[in-house]
CSV table of N, CA and C in Angstrom, one decimal:
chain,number,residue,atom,x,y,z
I,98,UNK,N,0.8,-1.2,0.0
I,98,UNK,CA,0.0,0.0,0.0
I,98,UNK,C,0.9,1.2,0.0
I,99,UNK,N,0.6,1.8,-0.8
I,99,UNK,CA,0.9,3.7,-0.5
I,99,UNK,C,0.5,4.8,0.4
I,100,UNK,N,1.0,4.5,1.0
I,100,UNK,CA,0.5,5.8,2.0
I,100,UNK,C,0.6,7.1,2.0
I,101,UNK,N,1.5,7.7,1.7
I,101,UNK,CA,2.7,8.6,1.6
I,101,UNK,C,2.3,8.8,-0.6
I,102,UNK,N,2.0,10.1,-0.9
I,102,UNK,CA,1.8,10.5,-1.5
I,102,UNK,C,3.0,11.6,-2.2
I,103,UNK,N,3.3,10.7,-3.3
I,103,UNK,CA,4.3,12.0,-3.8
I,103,UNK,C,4.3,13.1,-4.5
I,104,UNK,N,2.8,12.9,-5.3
I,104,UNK,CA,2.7,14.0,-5.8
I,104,UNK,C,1.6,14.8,-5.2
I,105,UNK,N,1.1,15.8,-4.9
I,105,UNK,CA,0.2,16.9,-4.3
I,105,UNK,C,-1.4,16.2,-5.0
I,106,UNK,N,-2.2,16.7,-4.3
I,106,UNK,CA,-3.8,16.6,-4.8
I,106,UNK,C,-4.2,17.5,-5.9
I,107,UNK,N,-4.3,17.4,-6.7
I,107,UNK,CA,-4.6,17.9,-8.2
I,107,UNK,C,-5.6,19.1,-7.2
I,108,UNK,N,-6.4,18.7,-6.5
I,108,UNK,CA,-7.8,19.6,-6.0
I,108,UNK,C,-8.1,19.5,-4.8
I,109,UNK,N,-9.3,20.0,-4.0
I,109,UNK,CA,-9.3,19.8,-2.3
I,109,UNK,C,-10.5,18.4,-2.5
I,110,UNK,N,-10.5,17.7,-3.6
I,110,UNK,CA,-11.3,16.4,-3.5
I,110,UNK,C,-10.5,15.6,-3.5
I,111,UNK,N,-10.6,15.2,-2.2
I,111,UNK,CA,-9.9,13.8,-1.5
I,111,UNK,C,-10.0,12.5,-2.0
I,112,UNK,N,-9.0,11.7,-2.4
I,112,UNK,CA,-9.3,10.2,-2.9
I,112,UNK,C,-9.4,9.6,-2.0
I,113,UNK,N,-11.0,9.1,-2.1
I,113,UNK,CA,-11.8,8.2,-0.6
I,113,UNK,C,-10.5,6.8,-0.9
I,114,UNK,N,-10.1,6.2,-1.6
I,114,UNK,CA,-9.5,5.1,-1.5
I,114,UNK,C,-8.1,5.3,-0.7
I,115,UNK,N,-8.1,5.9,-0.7
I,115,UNK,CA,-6.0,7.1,-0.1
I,115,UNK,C,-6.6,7.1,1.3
I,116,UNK,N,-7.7,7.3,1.6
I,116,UNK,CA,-8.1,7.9,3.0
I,116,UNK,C,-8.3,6.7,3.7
I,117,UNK,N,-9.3,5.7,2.9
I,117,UNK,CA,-9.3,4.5,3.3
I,117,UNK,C,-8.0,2.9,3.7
I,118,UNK,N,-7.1,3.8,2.9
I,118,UNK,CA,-5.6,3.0,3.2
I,118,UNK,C,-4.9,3.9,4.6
I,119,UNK,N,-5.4,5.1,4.9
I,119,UNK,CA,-5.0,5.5,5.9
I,119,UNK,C,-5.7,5.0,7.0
I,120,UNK,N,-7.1,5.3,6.8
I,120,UNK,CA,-7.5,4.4,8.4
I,120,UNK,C,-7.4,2.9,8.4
I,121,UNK,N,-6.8,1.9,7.5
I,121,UNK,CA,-6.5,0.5,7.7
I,121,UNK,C,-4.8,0.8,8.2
I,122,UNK,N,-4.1,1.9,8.0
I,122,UNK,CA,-2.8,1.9,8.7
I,122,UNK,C,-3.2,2.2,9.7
I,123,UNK,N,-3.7,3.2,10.4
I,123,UNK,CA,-4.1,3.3,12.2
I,123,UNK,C,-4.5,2.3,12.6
I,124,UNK,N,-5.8,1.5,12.3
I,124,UNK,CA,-6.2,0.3,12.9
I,124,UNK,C,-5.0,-0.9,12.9
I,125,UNK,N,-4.6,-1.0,11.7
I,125,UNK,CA,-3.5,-2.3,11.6
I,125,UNK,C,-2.1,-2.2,12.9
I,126,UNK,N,-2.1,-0.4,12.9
I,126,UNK,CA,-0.4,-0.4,14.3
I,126,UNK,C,-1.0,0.2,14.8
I,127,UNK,N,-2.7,0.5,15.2
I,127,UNK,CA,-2.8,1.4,16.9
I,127,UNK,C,-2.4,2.3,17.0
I,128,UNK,N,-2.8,3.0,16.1
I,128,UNK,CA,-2.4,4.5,16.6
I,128,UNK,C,-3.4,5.3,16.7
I,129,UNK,N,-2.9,6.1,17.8
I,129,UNK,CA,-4.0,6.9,18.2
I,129,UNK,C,-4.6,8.0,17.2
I,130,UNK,N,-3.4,8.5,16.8
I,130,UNK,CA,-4.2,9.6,15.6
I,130,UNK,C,-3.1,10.0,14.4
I,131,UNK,N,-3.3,10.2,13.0
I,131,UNK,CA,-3.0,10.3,12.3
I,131,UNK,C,-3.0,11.4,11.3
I,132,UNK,N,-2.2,12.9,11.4
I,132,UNK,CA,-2.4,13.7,10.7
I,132,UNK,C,-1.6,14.2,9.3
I,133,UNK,N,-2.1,14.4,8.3
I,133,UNK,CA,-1.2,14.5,7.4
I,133,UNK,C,-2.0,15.8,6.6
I,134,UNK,N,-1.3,16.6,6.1
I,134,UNK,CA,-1.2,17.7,5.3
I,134,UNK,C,-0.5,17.9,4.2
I,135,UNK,N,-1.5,18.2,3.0
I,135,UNK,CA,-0.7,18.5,1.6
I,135,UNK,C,-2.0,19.3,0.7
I,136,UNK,N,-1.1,20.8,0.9
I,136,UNK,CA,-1.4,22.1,0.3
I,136,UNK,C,-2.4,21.9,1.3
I,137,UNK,N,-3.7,22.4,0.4
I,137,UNK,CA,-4.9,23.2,1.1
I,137,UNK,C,-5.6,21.7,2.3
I,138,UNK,N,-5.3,20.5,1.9
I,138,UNK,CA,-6.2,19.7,2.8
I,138,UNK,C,-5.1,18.9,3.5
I,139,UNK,N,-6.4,19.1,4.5
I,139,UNK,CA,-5.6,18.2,5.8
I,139,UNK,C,-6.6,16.9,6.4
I,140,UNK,N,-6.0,15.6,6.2
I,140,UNK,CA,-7.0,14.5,6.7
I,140,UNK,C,-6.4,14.1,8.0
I,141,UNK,N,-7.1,14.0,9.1
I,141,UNK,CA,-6.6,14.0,10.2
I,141,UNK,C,-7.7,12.3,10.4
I,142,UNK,N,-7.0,11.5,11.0
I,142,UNK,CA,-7.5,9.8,11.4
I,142,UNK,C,-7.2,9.8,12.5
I,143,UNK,N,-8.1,9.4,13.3
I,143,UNK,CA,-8.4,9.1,14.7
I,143,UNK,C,-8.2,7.6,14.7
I,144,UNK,N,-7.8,6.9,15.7
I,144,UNK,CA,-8.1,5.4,15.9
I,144,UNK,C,-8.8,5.1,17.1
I,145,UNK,N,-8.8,4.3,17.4
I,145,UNK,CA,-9.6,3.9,18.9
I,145,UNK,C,-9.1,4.4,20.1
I,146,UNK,N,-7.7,4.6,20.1
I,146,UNK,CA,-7.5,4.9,21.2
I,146,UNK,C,-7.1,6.2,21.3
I,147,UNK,N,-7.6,7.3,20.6
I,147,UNK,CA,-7.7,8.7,20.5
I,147,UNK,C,-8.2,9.3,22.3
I,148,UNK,N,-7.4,9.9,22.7
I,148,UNK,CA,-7.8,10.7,23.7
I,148,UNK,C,-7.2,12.0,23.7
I,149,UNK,N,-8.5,13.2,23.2
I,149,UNK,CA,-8.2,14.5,23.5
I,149,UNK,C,-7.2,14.7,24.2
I,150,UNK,N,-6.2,15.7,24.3
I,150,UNK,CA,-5.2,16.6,25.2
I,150,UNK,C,-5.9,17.2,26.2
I,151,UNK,N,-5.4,17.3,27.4
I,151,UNK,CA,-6.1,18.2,28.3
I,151,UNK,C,-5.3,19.1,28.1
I,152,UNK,N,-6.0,20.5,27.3
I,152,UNK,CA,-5.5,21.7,27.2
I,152,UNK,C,-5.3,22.4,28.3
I,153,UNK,N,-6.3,22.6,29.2
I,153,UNK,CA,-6.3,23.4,30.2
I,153,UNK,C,-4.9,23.1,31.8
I,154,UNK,N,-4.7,21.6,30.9
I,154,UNK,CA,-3.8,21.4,32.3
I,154,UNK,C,-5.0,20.9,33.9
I,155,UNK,N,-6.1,20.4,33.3
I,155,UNK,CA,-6.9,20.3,34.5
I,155,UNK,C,-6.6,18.8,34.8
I,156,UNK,N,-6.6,18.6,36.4
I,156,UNK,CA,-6.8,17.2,36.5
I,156,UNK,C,-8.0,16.5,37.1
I,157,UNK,N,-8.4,15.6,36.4
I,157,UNK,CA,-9.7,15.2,36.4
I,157,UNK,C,-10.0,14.9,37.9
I,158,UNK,N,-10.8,14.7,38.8
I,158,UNK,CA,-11.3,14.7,40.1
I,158,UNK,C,-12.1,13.5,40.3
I,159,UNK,N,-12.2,13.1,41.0
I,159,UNK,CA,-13.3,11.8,41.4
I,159,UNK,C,-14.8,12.3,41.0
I,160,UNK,N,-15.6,11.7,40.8
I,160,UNK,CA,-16.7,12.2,40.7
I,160,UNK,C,-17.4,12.2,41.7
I,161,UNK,N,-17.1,10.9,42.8
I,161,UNK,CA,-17.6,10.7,44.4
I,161,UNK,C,-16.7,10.0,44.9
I,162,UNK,N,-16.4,10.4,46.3
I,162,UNK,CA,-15.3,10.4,47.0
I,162,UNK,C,-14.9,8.4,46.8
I,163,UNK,N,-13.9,8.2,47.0
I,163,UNK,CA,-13.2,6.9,47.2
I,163,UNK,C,-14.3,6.3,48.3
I,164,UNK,N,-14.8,5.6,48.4
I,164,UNK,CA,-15.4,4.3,49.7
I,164,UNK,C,-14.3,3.7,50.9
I,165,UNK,N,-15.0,3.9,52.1
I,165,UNK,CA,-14.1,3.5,53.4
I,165,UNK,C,-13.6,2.5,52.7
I,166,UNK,N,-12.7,1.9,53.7
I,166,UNK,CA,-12.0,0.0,53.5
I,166,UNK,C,-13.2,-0.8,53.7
I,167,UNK,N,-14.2,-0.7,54.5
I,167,UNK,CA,-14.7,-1.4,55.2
I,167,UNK,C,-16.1,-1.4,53.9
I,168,UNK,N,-16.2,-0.8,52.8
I,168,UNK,CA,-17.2,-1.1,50.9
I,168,UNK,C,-15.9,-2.0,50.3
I,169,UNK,N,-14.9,-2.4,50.5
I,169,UNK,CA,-14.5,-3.1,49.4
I,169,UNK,C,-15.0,-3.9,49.0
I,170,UNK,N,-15.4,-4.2,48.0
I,170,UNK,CA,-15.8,-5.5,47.1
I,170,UNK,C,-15.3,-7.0,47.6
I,171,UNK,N,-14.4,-6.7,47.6
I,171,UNK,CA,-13.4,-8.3,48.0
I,171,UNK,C,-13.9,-8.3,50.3
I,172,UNK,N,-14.2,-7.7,50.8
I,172,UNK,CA,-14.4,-7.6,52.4
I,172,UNK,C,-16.3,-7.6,52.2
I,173,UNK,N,-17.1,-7.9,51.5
I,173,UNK,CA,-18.1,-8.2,51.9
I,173,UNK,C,-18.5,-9.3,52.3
I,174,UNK,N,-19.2,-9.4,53.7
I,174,UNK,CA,-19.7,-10.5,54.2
I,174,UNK,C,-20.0,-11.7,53.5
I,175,UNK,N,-19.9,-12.8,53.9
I,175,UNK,CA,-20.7,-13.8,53.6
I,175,UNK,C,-20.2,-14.4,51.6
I,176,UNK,N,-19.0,-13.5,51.3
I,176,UNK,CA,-18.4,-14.1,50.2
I,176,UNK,C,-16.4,-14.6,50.3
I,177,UNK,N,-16.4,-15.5,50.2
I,177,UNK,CA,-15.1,-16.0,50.2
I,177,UNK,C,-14.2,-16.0,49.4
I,178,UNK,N,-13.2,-14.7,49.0
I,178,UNK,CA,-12.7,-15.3,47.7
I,178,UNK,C,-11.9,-16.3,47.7
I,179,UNK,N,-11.9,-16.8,46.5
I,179,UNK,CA,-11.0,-18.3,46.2
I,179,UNK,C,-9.4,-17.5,45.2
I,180,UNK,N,-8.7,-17.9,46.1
I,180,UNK,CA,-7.2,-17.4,45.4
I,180,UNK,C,-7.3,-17.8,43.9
I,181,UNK,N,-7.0,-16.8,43.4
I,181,UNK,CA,-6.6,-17.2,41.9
I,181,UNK,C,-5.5,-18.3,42.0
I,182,UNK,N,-4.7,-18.8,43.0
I,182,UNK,CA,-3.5,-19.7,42.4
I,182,UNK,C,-4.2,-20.7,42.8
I,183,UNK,N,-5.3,-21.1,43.1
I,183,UNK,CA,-5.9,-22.5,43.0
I,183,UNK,C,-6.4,-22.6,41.7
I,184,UNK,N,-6.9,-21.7,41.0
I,184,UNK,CA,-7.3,-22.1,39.5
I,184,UNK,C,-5.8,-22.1,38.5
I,185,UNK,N,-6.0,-22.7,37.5
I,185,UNK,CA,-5.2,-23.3,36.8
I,185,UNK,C,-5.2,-21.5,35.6
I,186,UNK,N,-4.1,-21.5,35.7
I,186,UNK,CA,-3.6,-20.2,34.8
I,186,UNK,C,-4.2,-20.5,33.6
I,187,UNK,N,-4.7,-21.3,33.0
I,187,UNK,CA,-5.5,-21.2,31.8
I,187,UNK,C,-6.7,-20.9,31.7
I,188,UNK,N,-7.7,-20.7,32.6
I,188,UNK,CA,-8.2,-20.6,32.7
I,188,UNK,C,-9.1,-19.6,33.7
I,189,UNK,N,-8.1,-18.6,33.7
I,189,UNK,CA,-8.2,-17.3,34.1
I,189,UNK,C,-8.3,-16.0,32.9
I,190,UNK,N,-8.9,-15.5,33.6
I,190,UNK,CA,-9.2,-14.5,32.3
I,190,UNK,C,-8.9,-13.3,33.4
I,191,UNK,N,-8.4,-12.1,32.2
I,191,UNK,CA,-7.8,-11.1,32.8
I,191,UNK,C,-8.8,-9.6,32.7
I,192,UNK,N,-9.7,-9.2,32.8
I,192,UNK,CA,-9.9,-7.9,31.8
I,192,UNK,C,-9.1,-6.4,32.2
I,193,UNK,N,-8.7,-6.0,31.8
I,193,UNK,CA,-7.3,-5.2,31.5
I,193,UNK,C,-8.8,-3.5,31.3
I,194,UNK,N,-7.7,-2.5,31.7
I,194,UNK,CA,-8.1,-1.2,31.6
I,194,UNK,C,-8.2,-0.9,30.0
I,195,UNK,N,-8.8,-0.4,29.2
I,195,UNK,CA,-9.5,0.3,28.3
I,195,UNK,C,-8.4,1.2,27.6
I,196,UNK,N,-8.3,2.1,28.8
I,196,UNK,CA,-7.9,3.6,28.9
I,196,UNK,C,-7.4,3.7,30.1
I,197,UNK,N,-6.4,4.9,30.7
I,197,UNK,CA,-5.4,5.1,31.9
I,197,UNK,C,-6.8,6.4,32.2
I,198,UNK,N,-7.3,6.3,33.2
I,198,UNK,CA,-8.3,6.8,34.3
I,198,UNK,C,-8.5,6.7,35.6
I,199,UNK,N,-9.4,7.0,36.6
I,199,UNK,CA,-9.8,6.3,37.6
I,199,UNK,C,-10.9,5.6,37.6
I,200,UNK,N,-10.5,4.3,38.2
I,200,UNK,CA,-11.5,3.1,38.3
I,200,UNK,C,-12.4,3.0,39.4
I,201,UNK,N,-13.7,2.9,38.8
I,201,UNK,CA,-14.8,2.8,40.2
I,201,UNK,C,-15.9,1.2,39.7
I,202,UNK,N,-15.9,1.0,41.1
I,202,UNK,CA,-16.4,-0.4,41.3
I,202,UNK,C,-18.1,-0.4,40.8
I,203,UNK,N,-18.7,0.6,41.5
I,203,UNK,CA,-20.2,0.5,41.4
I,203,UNK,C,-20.4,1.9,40.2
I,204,UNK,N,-22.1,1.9,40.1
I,204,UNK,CA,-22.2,3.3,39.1
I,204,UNK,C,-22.2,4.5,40.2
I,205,UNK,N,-22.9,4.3,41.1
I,205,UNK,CA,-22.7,5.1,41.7
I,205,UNK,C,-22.2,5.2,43.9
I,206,UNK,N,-21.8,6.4,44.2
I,206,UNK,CA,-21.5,5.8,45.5
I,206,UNK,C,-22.3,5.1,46.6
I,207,UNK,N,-23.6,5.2,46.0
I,207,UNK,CA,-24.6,4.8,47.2
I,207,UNK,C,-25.0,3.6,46.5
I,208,UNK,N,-24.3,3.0,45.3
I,208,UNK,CA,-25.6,2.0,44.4
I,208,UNK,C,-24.2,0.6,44.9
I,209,UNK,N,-24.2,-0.7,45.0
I,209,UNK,CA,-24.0,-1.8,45.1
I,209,UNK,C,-22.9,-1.9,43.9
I,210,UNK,N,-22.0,-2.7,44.5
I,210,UNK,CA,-20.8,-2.6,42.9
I,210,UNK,C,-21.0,-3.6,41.9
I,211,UNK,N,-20.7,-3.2,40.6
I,211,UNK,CA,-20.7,-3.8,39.6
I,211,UNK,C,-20.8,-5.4,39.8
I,212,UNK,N,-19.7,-5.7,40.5
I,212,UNK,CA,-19.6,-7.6,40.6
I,212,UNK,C,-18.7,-7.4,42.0
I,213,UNK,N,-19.0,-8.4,42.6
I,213,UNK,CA,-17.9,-8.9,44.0
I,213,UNK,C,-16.9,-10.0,43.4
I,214,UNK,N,-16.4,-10.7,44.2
I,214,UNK,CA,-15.7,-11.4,44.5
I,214,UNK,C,-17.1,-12.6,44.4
I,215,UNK,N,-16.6,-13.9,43.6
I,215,UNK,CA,-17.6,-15.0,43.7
I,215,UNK,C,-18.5,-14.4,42.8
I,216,UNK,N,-19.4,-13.3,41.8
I,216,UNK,CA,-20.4,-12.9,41.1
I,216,UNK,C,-19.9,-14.0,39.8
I,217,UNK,N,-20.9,-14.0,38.9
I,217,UNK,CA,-21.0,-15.0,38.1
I,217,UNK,C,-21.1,-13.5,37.0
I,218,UNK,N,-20.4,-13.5,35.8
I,218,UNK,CA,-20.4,-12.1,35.1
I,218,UNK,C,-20.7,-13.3,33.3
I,219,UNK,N,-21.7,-12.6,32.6
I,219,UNK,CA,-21.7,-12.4,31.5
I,219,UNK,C,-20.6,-12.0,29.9
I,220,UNK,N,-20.6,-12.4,29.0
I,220,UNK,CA,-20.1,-11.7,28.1
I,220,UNK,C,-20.6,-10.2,27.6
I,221,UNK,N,-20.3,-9.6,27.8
I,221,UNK,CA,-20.3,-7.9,27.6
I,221,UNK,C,-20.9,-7.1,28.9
I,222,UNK,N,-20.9,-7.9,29.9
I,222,UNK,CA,-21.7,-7.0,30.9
I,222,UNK,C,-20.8,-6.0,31.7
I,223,UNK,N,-20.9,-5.2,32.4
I,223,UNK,CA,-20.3,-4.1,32.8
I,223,UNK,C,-20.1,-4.8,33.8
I,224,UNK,N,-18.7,-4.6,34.4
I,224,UNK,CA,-18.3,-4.8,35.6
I,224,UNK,C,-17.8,-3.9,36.3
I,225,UNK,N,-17.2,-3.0,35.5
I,225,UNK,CA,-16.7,-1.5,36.3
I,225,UNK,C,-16.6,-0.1,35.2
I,226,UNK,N,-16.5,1.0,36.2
I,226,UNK,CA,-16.1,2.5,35.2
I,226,UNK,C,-15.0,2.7,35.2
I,227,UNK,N,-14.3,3.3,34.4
I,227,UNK,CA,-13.3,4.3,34.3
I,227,UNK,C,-13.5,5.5,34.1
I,228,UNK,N,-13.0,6.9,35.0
I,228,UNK,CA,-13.4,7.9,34.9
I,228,UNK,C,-12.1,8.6,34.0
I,229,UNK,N,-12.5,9.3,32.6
I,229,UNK,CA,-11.1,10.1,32.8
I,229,UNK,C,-11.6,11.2,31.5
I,230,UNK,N,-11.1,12.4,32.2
I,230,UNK,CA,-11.5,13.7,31.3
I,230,UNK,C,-13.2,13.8,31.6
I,231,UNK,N,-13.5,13.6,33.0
I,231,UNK,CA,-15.4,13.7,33.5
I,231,UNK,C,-15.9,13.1,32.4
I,232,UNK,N,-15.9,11.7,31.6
I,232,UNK,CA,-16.8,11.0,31.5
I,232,UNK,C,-16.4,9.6,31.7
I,233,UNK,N,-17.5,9.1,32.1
I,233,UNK,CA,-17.1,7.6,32.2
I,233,UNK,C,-17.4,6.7,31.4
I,234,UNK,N,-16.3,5.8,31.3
I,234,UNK,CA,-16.3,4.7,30.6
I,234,UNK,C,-16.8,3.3,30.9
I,235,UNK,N,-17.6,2.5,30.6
I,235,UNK,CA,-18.1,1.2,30.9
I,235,UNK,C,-16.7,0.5,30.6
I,236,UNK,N,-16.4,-0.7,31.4
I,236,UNK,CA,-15.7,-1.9,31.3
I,236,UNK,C,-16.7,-3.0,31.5
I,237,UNK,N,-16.4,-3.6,30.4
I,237,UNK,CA,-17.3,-4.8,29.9
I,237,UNK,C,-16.1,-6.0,30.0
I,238,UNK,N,-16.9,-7.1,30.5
I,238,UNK,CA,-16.3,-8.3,30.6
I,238,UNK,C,-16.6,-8.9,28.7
I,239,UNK,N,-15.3,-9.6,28.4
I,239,UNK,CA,-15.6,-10.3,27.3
I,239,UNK,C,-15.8,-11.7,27.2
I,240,UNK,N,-15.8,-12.1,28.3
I,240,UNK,CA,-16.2,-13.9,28.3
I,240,UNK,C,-16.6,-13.9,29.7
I,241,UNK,N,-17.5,-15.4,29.9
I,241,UNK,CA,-18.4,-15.8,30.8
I,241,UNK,C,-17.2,-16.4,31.7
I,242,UNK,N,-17.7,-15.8,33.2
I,242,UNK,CA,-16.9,-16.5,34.0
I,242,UNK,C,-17.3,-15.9,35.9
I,243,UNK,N,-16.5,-16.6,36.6
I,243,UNK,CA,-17.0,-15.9,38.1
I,243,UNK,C,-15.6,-15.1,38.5
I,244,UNK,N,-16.2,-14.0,39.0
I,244,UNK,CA,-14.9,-13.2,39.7
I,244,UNK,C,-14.5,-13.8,40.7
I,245,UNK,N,-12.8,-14.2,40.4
I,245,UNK,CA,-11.9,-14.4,41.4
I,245,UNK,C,-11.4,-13.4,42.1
I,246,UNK,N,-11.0,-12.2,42.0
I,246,UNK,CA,-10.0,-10.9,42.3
I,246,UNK,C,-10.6,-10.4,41.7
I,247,UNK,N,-11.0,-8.8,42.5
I,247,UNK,CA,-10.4,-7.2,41.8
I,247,UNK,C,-9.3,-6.6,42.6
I,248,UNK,N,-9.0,-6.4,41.3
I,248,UNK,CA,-7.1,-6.1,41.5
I,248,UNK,C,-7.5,-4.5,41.8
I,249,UNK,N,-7.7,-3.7,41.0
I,249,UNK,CA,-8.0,-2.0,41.2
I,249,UNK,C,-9.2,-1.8,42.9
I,250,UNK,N,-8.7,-1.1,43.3
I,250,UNK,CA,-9.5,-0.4,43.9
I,250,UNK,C,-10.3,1.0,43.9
I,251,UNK,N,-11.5,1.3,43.8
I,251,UNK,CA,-12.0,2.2,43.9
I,251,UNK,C,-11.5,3.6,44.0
I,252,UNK,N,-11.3,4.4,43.2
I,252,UNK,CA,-10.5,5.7,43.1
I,252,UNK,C,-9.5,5.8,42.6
I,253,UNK,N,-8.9,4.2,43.0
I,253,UNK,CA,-7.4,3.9,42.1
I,253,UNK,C,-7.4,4.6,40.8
I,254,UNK,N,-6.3,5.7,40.3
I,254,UNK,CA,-5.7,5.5,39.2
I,254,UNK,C,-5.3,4.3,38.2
I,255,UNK,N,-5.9,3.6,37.0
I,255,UNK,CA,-5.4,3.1,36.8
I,255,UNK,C,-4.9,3.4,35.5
I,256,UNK,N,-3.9,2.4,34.6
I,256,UNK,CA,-3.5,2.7,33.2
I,256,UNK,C,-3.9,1.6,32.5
I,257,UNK,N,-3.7,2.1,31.4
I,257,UNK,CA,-4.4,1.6,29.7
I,257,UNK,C,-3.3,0.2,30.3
I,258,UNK,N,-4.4,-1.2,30.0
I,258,UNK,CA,-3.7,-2.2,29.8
I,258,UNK,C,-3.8,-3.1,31.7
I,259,UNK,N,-3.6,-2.3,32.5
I,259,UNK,CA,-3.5,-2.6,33.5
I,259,UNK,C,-4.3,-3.6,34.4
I,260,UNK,N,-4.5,-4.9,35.1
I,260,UNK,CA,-5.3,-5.7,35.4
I,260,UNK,C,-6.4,-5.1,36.2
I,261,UNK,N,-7.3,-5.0,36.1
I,261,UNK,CA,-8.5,-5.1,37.1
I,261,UNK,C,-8.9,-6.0,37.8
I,262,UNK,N,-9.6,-6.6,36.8
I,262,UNK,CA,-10.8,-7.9,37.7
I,262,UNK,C,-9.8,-9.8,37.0
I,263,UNK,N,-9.9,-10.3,37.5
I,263,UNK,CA,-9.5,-11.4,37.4
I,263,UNK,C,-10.8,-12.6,37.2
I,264,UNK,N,-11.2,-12.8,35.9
I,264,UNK,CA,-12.4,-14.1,36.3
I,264,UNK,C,-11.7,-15.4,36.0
I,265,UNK,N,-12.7,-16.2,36.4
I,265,UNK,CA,-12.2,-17.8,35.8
I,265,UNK,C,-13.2,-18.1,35.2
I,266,UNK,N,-12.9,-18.3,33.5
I,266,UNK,CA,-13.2,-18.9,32.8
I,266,UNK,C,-14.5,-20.2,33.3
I,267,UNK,N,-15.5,-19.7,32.4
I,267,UNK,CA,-16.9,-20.7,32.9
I,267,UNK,C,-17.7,-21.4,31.5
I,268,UNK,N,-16.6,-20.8,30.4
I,268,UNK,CA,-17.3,-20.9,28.8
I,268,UNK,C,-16.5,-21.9,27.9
């Protein structure tokens, strides 16, 4: 494929096929965003993992305060967690942060969290938020399984990639 254009655009009508080799390069190496300029036009390609600049230098705030020790997910009554090193590493599923934000357990501070320790979780169901730049992001489980571990805690900063919830495989 050609990306990279040697000669200039005859006009400010863009060749949809040129553009369309450009957003299969973002998606193919993950890039966040792709700008390129020649003469009057500029095609600018976003990928998935596009996140605005905070111009202002602001840092994002909790939306509701962090939860005592005594709301953690993993310390409610009457659930036991089972160590992940009794399950067989194959059969552990990981789901990993989205985006680098702050992570919250429930939707909101007075509402029950997403999933405990022992919850039985669906394919696509929300198990937790990520806050970052005041809006939040759903994290969805991608396979069926029961929560062994949440690794994040409530307020925690976390980063793109980072482990959260720990399930074991039930599919």
């Amino acid at each position: 494929m050609d990306y990279l254009r040697e000669e200039p655009l005859a006009s400010p009508i863009v060749d949809l096929d040129w553009i369309r080799q450009l957003v299969e390069l973002v998606e193919q190496e993950d890039l966040a965003e792709l700008i390129i300029s020649q003469g009057a036009v500029t095609v600018i390609v976003r990928g998935r993992n596009y996140r605005p600049a905070n111009f202002f230098g602001v840092v994002p705030t909790p939306a509701f305060p962090t939860p005592s020790p005594a709301l953690e997910s993993d310390e409610i009554e009457g659930i036991e967690p089972q160590p992940t090193a009794t399950v067989p590493e194959e059969r552990l599923f990981h789901i990993t942060a989205p985006l680098t934000g702050v992570f919250y357990s429930r939707p909101r501070p007075d509402a029950p969290p997403f999933v405990t320790v022992g919850s039985e979780v669906e394919p696509e169901q929300v198990v937790a938020l990520i806050e970052a730049m005041k809006f939040f992001n759903e994290v969805r489980s991608e396979v069926k399984g029961i929560v062994r571990e949440i690794v994040a805690k409530d307020g925690q900063l976390v980063k793109h990639g980072d482990t959260l919830i720990v399930l074991e495989r039930t599919d």
